[in-house]
Coordinates of C-alpha atoms in Angstrom, one line a residue:
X514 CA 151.9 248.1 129.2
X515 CA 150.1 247.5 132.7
X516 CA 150.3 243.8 131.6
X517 CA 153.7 243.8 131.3
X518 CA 154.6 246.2 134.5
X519 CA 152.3 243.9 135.9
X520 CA 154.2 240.6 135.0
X521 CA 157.8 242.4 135.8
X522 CA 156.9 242.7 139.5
X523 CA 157.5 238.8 139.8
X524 CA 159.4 235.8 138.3
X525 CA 158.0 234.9 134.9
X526 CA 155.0 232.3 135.6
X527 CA 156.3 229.8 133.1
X528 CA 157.8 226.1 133.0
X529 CA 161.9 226.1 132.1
X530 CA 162.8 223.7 129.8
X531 CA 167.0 224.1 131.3
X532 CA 168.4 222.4 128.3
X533 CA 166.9 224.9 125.6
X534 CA 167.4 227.4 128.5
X535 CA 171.0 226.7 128.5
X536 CA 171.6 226.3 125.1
X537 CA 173.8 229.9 125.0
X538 CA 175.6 228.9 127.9
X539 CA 176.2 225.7 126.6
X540 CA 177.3 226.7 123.2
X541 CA 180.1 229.6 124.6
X542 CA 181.1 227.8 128.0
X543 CA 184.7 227.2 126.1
X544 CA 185.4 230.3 125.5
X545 CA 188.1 232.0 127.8
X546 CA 186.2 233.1 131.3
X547 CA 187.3 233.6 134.5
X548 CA 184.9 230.7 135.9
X549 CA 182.9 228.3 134.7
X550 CA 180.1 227.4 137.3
X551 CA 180.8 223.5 137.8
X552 CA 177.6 221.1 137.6
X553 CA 178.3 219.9 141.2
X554 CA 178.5 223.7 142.3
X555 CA 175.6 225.0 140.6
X556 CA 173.0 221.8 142.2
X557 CA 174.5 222.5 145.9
X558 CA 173.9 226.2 145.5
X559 CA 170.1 225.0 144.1
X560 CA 171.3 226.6 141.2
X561 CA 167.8 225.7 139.1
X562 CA 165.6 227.2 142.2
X563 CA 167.7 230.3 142.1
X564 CA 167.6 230.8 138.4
X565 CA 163.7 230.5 138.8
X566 CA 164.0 233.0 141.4
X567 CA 165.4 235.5 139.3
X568 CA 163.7 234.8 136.5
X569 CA 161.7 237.8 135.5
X570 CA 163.0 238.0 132.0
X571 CA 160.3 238.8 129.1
X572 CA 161.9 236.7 126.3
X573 CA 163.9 233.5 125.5
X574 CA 167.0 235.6 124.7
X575 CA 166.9 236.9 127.9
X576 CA 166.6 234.0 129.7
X577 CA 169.0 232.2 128.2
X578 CA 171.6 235.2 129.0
X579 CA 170.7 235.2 132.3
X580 CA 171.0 231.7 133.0
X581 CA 174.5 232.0 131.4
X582 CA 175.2 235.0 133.7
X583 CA 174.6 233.1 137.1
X584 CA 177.3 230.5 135.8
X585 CA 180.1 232.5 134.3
X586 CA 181.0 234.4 137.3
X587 CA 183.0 237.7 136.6
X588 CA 186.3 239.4 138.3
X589 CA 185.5 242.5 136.5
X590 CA 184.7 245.5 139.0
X591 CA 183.9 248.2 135.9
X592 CA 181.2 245.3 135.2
X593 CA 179.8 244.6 137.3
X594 CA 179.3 248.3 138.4
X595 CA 177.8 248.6 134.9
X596 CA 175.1 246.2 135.3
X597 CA 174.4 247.4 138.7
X598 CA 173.9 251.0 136.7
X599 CA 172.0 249.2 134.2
X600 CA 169.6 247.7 136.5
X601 CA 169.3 250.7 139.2
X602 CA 168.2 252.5 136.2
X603 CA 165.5 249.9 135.1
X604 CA 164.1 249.8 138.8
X605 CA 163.8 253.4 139.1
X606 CA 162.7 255.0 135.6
X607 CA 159.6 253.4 134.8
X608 CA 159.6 255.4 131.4
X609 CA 162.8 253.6 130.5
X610 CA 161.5 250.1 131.9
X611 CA 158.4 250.7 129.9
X612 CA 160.0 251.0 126.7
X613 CA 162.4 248.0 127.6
X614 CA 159.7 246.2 128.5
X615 CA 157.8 246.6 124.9
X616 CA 160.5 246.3 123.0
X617 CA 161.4 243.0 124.4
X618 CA 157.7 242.2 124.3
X619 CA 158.2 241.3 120.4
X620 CA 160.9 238.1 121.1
X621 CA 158.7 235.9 123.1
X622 CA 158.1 233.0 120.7
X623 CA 159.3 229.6 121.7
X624 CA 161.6 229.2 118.7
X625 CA 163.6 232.3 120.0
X626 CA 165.3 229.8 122.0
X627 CA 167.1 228.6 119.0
X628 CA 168.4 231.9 117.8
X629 CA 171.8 230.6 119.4
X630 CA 172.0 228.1 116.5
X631 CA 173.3 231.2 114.5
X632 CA 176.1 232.5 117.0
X633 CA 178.8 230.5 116.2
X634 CA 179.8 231.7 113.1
X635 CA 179.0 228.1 111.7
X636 CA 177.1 227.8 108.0
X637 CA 173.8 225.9 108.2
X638 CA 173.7 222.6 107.4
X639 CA 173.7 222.1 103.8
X640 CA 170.8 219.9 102.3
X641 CA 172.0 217.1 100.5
X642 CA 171.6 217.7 96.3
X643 CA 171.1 221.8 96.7
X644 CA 173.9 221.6 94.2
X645 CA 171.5 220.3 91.6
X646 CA 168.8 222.8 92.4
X647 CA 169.7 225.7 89.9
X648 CA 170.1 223.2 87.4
X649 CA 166.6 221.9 87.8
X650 CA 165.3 225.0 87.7
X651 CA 166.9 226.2 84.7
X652 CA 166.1 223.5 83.0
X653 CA 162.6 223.3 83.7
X654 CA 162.4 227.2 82.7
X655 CA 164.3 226.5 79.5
X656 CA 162.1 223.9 78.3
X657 CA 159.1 225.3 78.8
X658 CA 160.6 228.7 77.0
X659 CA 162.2 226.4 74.2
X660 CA 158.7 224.7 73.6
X661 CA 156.7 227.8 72.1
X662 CA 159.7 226.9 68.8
X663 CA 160.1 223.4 69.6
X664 CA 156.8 221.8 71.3
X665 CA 158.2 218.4 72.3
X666 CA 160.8 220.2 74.8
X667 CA 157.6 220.6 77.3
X668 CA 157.3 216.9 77.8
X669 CA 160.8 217.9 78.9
X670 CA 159.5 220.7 81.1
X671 CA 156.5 217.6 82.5
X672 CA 159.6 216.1 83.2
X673 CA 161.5 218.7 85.3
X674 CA 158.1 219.6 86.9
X675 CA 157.8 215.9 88.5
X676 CA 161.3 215.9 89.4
X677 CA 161.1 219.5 91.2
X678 CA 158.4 219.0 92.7
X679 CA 159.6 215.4 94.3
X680 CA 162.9 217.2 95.1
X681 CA 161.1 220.3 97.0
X682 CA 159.1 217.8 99.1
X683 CA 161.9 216.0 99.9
X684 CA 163.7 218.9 101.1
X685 CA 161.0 221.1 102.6
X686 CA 160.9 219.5 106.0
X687 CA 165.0 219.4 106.2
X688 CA 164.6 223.4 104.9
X689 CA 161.6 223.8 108.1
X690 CA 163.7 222.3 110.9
X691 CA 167.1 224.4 109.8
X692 CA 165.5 228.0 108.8
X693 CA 163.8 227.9 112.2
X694 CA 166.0 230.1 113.9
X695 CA 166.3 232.3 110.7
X696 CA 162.5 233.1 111.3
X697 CA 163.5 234.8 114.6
X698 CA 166.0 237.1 113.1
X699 CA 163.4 239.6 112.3
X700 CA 162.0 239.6 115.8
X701 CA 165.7 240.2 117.1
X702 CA 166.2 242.8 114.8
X703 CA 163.3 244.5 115.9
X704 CA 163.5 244.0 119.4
X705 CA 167.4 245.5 119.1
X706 CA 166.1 248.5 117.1
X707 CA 163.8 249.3 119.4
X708 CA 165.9 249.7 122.3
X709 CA 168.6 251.2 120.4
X710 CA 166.1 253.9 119.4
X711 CA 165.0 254.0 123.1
X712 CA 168.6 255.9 123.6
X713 CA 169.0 253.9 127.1
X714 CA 172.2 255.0 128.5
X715 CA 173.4 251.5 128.6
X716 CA 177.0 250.6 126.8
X717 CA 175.8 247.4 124.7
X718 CA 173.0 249.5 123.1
X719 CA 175.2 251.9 122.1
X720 CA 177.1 249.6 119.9
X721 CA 174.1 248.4 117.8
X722 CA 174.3 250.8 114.8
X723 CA 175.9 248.9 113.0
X724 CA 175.4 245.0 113.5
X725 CA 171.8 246.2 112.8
X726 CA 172.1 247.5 109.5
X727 CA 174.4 244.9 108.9
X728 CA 171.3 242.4 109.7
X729 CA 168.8 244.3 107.7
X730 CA 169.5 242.6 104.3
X731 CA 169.3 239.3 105.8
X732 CA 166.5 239.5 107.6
X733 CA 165.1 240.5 104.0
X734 CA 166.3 237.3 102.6
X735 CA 164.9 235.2 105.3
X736 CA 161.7 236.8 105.2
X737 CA 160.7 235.1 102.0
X738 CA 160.5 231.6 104.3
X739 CA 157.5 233.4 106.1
X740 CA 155.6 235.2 103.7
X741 CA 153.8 231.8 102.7
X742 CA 151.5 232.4 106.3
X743 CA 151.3 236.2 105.9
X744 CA 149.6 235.4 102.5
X745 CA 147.1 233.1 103.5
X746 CA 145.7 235.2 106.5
X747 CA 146.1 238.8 104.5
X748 CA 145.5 237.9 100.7
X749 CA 143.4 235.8 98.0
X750 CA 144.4 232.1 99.0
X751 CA 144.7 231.7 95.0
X752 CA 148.1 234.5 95.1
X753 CA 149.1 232.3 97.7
X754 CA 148.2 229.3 95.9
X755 CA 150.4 230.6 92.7
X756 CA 153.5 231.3 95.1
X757 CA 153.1 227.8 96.5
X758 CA 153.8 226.5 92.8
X759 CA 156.2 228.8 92.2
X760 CA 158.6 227.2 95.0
X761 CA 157.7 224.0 94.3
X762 CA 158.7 224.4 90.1
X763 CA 161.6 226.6 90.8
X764 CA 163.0 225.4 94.1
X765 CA 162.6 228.7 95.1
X766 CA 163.1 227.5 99.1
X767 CA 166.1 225.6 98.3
X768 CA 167.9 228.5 96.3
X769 CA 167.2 230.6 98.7
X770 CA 168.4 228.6 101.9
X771 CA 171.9 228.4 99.7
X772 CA 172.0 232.2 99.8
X773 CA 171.1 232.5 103.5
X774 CA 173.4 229.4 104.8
X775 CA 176.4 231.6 103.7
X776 CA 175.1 234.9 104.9
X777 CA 174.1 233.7 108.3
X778 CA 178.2 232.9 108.4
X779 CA 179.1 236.0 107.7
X780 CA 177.0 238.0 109.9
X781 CA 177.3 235.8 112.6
X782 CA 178.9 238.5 114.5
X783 CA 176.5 241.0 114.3
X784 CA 173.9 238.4 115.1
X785 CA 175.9 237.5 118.2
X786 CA 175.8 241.2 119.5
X787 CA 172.4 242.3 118.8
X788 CA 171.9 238.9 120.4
X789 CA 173.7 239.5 124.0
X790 CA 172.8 243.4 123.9
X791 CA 169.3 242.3 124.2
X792 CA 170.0 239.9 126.8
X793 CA 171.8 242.5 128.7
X794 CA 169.0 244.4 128.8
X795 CA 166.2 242.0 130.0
X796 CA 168.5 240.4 132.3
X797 CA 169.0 243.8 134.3
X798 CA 165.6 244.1 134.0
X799 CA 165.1 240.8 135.6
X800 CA 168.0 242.0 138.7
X801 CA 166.0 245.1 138.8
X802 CA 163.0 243.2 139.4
X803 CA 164.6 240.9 142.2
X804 CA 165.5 244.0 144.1
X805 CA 162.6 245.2 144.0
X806 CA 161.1 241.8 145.6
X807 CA 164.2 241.2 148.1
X808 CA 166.3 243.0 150.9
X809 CA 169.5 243.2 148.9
X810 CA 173.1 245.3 148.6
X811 CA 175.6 246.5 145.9
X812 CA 178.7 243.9 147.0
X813 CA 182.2 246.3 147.4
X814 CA 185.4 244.2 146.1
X815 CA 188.5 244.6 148.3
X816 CA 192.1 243.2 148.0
X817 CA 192.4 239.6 149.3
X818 CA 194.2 240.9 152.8
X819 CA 191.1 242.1 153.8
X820 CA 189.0 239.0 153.6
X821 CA 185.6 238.0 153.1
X822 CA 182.8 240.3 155.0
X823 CA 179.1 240.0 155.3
X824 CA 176.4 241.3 157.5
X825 CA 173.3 239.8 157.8
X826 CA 173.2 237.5 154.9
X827 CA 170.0 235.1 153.8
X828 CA 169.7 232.8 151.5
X829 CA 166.3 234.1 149.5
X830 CA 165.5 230.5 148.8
X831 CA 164.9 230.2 152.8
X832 CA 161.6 231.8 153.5
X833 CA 162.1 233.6 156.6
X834 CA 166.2 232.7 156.6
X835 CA 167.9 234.0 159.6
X836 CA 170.2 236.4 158.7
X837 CA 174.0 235.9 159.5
X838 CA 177.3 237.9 159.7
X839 CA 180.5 236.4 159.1
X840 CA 184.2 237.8 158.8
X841 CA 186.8 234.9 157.0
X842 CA 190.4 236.2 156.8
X843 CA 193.1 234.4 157.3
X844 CA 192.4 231.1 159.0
X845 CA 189.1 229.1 157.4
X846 CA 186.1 228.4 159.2
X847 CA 185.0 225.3 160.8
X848 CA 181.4 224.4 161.5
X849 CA 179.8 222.3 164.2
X850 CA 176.4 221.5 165.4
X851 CA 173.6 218.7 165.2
X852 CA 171.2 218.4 162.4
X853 CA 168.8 221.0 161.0
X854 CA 170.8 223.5 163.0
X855 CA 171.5 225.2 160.2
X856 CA 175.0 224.5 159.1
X857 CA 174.5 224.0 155.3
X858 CA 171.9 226.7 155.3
X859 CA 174.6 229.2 156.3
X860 CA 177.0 227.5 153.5
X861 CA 174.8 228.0 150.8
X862 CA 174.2 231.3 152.2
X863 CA 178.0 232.6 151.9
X864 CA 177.8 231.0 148.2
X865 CA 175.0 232.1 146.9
X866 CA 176.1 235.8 148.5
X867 CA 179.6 235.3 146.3
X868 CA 178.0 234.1 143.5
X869 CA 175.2 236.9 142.9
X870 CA 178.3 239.2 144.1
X871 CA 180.2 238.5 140.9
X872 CA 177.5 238.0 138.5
X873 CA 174.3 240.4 139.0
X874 CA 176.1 243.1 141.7
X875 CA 173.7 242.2 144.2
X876 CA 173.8 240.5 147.7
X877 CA 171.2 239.2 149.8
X878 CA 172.9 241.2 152.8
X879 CA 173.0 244.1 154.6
X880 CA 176.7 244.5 153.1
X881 CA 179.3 242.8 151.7
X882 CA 183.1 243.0 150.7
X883 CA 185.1 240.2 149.7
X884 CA 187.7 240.0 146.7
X885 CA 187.3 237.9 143.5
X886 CA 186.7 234.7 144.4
X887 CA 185.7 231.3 142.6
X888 CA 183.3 229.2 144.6
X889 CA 183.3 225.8 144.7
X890 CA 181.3 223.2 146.9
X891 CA 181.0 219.5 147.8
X892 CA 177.5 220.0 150.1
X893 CA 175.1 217.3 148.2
X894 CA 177.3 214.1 146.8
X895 CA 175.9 210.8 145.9
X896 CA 177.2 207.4 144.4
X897 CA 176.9 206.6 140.9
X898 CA 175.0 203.8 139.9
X899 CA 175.8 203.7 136.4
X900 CA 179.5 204.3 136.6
X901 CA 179.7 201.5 139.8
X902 CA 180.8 204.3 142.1
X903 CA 180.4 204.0 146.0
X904 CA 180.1 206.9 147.3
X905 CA 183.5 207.2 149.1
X906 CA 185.0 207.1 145.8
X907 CA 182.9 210.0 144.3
X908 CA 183.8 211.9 147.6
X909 CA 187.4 211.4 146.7
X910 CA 187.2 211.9 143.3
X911 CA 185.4 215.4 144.0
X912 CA 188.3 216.4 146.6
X913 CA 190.9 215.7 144.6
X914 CA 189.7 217.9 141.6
X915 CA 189.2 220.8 144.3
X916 CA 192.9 219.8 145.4
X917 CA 193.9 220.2 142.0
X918 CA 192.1 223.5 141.3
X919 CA 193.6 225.3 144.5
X920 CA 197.5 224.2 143.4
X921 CA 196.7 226.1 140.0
X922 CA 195.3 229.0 141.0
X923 CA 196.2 230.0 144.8
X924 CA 194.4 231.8 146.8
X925 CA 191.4 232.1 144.1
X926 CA 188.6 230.1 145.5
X927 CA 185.9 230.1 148.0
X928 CA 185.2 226.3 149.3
X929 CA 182.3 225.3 151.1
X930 CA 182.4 221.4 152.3
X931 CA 179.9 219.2 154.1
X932 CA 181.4 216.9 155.9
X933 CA 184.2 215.5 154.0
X934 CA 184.7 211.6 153.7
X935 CA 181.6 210.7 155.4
X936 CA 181.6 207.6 153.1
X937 CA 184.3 205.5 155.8
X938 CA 185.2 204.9 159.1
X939 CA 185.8 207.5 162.0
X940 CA 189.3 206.9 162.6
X941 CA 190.3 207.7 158.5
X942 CA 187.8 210.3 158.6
X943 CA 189.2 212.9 160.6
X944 CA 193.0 211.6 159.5
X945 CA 192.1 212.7 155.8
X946 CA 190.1 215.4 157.1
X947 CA 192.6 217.1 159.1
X948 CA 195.1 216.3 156.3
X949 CA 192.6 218.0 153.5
X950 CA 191.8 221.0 155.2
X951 CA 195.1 221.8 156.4
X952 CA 196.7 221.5 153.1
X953 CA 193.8 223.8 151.3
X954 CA 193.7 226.3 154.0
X955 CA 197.0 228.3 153.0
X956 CA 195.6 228.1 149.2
X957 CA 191.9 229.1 149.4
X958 CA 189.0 230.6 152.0
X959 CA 188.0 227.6 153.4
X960 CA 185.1 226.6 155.4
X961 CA 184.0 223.3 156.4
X962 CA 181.3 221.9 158.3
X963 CA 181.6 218.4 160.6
X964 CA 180.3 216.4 162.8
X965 CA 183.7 215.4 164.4
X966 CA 184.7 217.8 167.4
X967 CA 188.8 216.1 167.1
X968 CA 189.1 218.0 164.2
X969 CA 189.1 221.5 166.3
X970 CA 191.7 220.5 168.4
X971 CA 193.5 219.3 165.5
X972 CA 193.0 222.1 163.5
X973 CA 193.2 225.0 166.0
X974 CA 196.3 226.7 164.6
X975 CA 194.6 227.6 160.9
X976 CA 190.7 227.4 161.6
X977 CA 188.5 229.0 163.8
X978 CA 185.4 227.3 165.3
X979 CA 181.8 228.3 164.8
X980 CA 178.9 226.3 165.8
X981 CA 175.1 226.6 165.7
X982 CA 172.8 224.7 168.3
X983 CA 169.5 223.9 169.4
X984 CA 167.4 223.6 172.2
X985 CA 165.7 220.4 173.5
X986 CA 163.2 220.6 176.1
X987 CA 161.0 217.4 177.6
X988 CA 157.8 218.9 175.4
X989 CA 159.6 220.4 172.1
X990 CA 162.7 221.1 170.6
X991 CA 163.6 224.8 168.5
X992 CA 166.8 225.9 166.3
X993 CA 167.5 229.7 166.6
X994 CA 169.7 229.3 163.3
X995 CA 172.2 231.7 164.5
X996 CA 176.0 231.7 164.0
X997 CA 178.0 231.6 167.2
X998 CA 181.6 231.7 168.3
X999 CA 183.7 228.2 169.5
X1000 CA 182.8 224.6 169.2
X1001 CA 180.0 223.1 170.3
X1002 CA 179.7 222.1 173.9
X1003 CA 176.9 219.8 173.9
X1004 CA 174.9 217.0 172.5
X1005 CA 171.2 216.5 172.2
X1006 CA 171.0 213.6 169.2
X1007 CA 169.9 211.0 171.3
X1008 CA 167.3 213.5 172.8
X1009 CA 165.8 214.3 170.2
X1010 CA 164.7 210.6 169.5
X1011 CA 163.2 210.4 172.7
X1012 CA 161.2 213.9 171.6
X1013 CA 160.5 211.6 168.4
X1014 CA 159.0 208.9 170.7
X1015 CA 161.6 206.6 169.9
X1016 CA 160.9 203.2 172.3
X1017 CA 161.9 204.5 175.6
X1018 CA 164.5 200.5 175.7
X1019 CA 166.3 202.3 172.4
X1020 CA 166.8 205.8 174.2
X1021 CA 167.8 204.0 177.5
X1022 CA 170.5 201.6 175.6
X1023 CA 171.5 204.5 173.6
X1024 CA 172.2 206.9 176.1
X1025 CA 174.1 204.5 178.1
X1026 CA 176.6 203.1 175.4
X1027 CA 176.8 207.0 174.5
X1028 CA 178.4 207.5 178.2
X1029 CA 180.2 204.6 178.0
X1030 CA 181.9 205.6 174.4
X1031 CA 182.7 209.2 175.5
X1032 CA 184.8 207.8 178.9
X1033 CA 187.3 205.5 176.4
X1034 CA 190.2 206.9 174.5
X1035 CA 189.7 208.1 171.5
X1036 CA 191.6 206.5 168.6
X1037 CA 194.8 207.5 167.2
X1038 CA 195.0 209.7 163.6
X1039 CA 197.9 210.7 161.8
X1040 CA 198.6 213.6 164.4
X1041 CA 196.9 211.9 168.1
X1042 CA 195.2 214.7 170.0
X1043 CA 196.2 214.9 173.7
X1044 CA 193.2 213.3 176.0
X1045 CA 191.8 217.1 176.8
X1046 CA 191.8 218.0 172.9
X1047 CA 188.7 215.3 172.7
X1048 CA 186.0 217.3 174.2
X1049 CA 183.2 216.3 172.1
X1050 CA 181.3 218.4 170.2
X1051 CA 177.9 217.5 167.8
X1052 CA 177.1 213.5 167.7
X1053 CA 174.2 213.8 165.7
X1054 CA 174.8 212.8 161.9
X1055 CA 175.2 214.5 159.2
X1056 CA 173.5 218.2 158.7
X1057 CA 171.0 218.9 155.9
X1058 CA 169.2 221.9 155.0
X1059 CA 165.7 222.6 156.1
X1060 CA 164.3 222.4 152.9
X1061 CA 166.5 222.2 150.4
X1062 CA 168.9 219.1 151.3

């Protein structure tokens, strides 16, 4: 017990293997859900780091549910303010956490992971011939039966013997790889019964009755596979010797794993919520463990009129993160300022707040209120090698899919974008930027982060400008990494190469052209700006994260 107190208090010290860990969530992703957390999404939100930072589940089961969680957000207030039950009562009974805790204890073997193999209501793979198997072993029993009348039927039963025993070591490692899962279903069981018994006020517990009895005469059946290893460490290695024989002349393995491929079909249902029931409960144990390690706050959901609030939010990826507040109702949300000022930081930030809001009730903030939102990003694109894409195209691809999703469902979705169609030249940049974010901001909460200070001007009627900044001095430079109102009225890009030591001829030339370039007219877009709407605002390139860019 004080190991496994011990062990809750931080994120499970293991290496994830994501694609058995997202095995669950790969096998149900198609079932209805009110979101699906894309790929793109879940890497700019460092979806693996964050995962690994929650992770403070005790078995495979859990893990996998919990991974599943953090990408099938909900839109479900009763819920969500049943897990948040769930987990405030994990955090602060440690009777009920202990018994949690040890039941779960019981489901920690690897092959756990494969458990999901039985979910789908699917019959295992059958092995090729099992037709032939109760043949064999009928025959083999009837010669060696008919031989104490007729002695020449046991060169029959010789016969049979060879050809069972061939056919049983041909299918034994098929039977091994399939009945692998089938192995856990005791564990499971046990695990489920345990915290059924516990009488844990939690609703998927109290549903178990049944699928557990139903699971109790299977788990009989499949406990045959195992008893080969219980033998050989508990009895005379000749008993287990004779039972060894006895599946290898009668097929024993292969009649059995016909029984069980049809059976595991059947129950798959009960399986499937014994299954998630136990997840439930060591993912709330996991939440309650991440509150417990992290300032954090029960997200309040609110009709859309009302917007999206937060108070000092972090991103708990951030060591030390600066904590921001932000209010986004009505018009979106442009950001400006020069690199590492923080600008993606506080993106990530108001995602990873939405996200945890609608699938584990709890915000790293002081408070937050938004309604149901879906969250999608374009923060960290690349080209594609492999499919010959620049990286202009993959930007446009991406946007045009976001376009698509906002038409379909209006007024559903959170976006957060860096720096849109950085992949061309200035002049088309802003055009298709202005053009993009005008045409989303009526059908989503939009905010948008850029380097071009036009695109205020131009968008002053549905945005508002925020902007963060730095301060350059001869000896150093600092970022404060806090949110503030309007654009940004200053540049320091070229002066912080000279703090880099750049070769003072490069900061000379650099600085000059820069004065030369901000006295000329700016280039037409699709909708000119008049000559005082070109203030500029942030030169330096594009913004990356301090760490996690």
């Amino acid at each position: 017990m004080r190991r496994l107190e011990a062990a809750w208090h931080q994120p499970a010290a293991r290496s994830r293997h994501f694609p058995v860990v997202a095995r669950y969530y790969n096998q149900v992703q198609h079932e209805p859900a009110y979101q699906r957390l894309p790929d793109q999404t879940w890497e700019d939100l460092n979806g693996e780091l964050l995962f690994g930072l929650l992770d403070a589940t005790v078995s495979p089961v859990g893990q996998q549910c919990l991974y599943h969680r953090l990408r099938s957000p909900l839109a479900d207030e009763a819920a969500l303010h049943e897990f948040d039950a769930a987990a405030t009562l994990l955090a602060q009974q440690p009777a009920a956490r202990g018994q949690a805790l040890l039941a779960l204890d019981q489901l920690t073997a690897h092959e756990a992971y494969y458990l999901t193999d039985l979910l789908q209501g699917e019959p295992l793979p059958t092995l090729p011939g099992a037709r032939f198997a109760p043949l064999l072993a009928l025959g083999l029993l009837a010669t060696l039966l008919g031989g104490f009348w007729l002695p020449a039927l046991w060169l029959g039963t010789l016969a049979f013997a060879l050809t069972n025993a061939v056919f049983h070591f041909w299918q034994r490692p098929r039977i091994q790889r399939t009945v692998r899962p089938l192995l856990q279903l005791g564990r499971l069981r046990r695990a489920g019964r345990a915290l059924h018994r516990a009488a844990l006020p939690l609703r998927p517990l109290q549903l178990l009755a049944v699928p557990l009895a139903q699971l109790g005469a299977l788990v009989r059946q499949v406990t045959f596979f195992n008893v080969e290893a219980t033998l050989q460490s508990d009895m005379a290695a000749a008993v287990s010797l004779v039972l060894d024989l006895l599946k290898m002349l009668l097929l024993l393995d292969v009649l059995l794993y016909a029984r069980c491929r049809v059976a595991v079909q059947q129950h798959a249902p009960a399986i499937r919520t014994v299954f998630e029931a136990v997840g439930y409960v060591d993912c709330a144990l996991a939440v309650a463990s991440f509150r417990q390690r992290h300032a954090t706050c029960v997200p309040h959901f609110g009709p859309a009129a009302e917007g999206i609030q937060m108070q000092a939010a972090y991103n708990p990826l951030v060591p030390g993160c600066v904590p921001n507040d932000l209010t986004l109702a009505g018009p979106g949300v442009l950001l400006t300022g020069s690199n590492m000022a923080g600008k993606t930081t506080f993106m990530r930030t108001l995602g990873v707040n939405a996200l945890l809001a609608q699938t584990i009730a709890s915000c790293p903030a002081t408070a937050y209120r938004a309604p149901f939102c879906r969250v999608l990003t374009s923060l960290s694109l690349a080209d594609s090698l492999p499919t010959g894409k620049s990286y202009y195209l993959v930007e446009a691809e991406t946007m045009r899919q976001l376009l698509l999703a906002c038409d379909a469902a209006l007024g559903s979705y959170l976006l957060l974008l860096d720096e849109l169609f950085k992949g061309t030249n200035t002049q088309e940049r802003i055009a298709a930027n202005k053009a993009v974010l005008a045409y989303l901001q009526p059908r989503s909460w939009v905010v948008a982060a850029t380097h071009d200070g036009e695109l205020g001007a131009l968008l002053q009627s549905s945005f508002v400008e925020y902007h963060f900044c730095e301060t350059v001095t001869d000896e150093d430079w600092y970022f404060d990494f806090r949110l503030k109102a309007g654009p940004l009225t200053t540049r320091n890009a070229i002066r912080l190469l000279a703090r880099l030591h750049y070769p003072a001829q490069v900061v000379a030339e650099a600085q000059a052209l820069s004065a030369t370039l901000a006295t000329r007219p700016q280039p037409s877009s699709a909708q000119p700006p008049t000559p005082g709407e070109l203030d500029a605002v942030a030169d330096s390139t594009s913004c990356e994260d301090r760490s996690f860019e």
